[in-house]
Amino acid sequence: MDILDLSDYLRFLVRRWRIIAALGLLGTAVGVFVTHTTTPQYQATSTLFVSLQDWDDTVKLNQGNSFAQARVRSYAEVVTSPYVTGPVAELLRLDMTPSQLARKITTEVPLETVLLKITVTDTKPSRAARISNAVAHRFAEVIAKIERPEGARVSPVRLSITGHATKPKTPTSPNLVLNLALGLVAGLGLGAGLAVARESLDTSVRSRNDLTRCLADTGGPAVLGSVALDQSASRHTVAADDDTFGRRAEDFRRLRTNLRFVDIDAPPKVIAVTSAVSAEGKTSISINLASSLAEFGSSVCLVDADLRRPSVASALGLVQDAGLTTVMIGQANAEDVMQSTGAFSVLASGVLPPNPAEMLGSEQFRSVVRSLADRFDHVVIDTAPVLPVADTPAMASAVDGYLLAARYGKTSRGQVTDAVRALQDVGATVLGSVLNMVPAKGDSEQYGYGYRPKTSGRRERLRLLARLMLRPRLRRRRPATIGAFPAPAAPTGKDTTPVAAQEGGDHH
């Protein structure tokens, strides 16, 4: 994988924001749950002052203060000893052992002081205060006994209780704000980590840059375009029929324009559209490429050469049982089984044969394609996927080049590389690649696709109808060559009424 920079990580986080937000909310919910299920804990603190008795001289007093500061840290360890906790548990009749009581006690010695703070944590506020005061009194007695010299009546060390523990009013834990903050931060951190991990492990093509790098690794061609994802595409197979100036229609026009510049000296006439694996939308690209070429003024024939799972005829509402295989076995001429959508001609797959690869690699197939190329300005062939079967590479000698479709977020970079190399191994020309079903993001709508003529839907439809009615007349005039494409030829075949259908079944 390429070295990632900060912008890559930010793009990962933006792309996976739903995961991050979901885990952030989950972490917050966990914080709320923990807060409401945790037993409240209360803390009560008593304070003792350590001093030496009968030291009225100033020098001795200073020495005694230093002595007390040194000793008080040692005293803190005695607070939790059984000598203190045992009698306190018996005195207060606590249902716990001395060691259990010791775990509830914490001590603190403020820096450079002779103060000792004893804090008791308990589930009941009043009991916490009682235990803290009892421990303070018992601790003072134990220290006085320990520090009293043998034979002396009193101890030189005196512990005075300067602050008695009082009943706490609010619990110290759980802390709702703290738990919510910790849950939110933990959730967001986990979500960010998961987002980066998923992106790092995700090998699918998610941008034109990804696809460009894949093709560059194989020494392959450039990316010729991308096609936006349109949820309504299943109801409108031909993008221009749904919205003449819509985003998908413009994407296919851009693809058509880029194909013109692939090879200016020898422009491709027979174009096979394929994909690495199935369900990448190659049939939709084939149909709309044929439509955009026809819209340019060329005569176009779309051939369904996917002899395993054909879907062109069903997508366009045409008859599938008579077509390519019917012509190849000599049962009919191409003119007899040719169908029309009104804008371009269609040669369906025909009856499915038991040996698709052998038929597509035969001289008979090449002869059919050559005859179509002689009659039409462009021949677009919808093929089977490259990697699962050998059908597509087998027809390499009959086509001018392949257009490879890759689906956003589904096709892996390895599949693109393997598909290009499989075609290159048989000497095929890969004209370019197109990234299909790209989600519309950002503000691209406001520039590229919001720029359209100010016409009503009714006027748009009338203009399209007028263009279709005038097309045969324009073709008879045989205008000069436009750009790198040959001049339009007279259409052949019988026109039938186009039928709207759902977007190709391959969508293979």
CSV table of C-alpha atoms in Angstrom, one decimal, residues 75-85 98 101-103 105-107:
chain,number,residue,atom,x,y,z
A,75,TYR,CA,2.2,7.1,60.6
A,76,ALA,CA,0.1,7.0,57.5
A,77,GLU,CA,1.0,3.3,57.1
A,78,VAL,CA,-0.3,2.5,60.6
A,79,VAL,CA,-3.8,3.8,59.8
A,80,THR,CA,-4.8,0.6,57.9
A,81,SER,CA,-3.1,-1.8,60.3
A,82,PRO,CA,-5.2,-4.3,62.3
A,83,TYR,CA,-4.3,-2.4,65.5
A,84,VAL,CA,-6.5,0.4,64.2
A,85,THR,CA,-9.1,-1.3,62.0
A,98,PRO,CA,-10.3,-5.6,59.6
A,101,LEU,CA,-12.2,-2.1,56.4
A,102,ALA,CA,-8.6,-1.3,55.6
A,103,ARG,CA,-9.5,-1.3,51.9
A,105,ILE,CA,-9.4,3.7,54.1
A,106,THR,CA,-7.0,6.0,52.3
A,107,THR,CA,-4.5,8.5,53.8
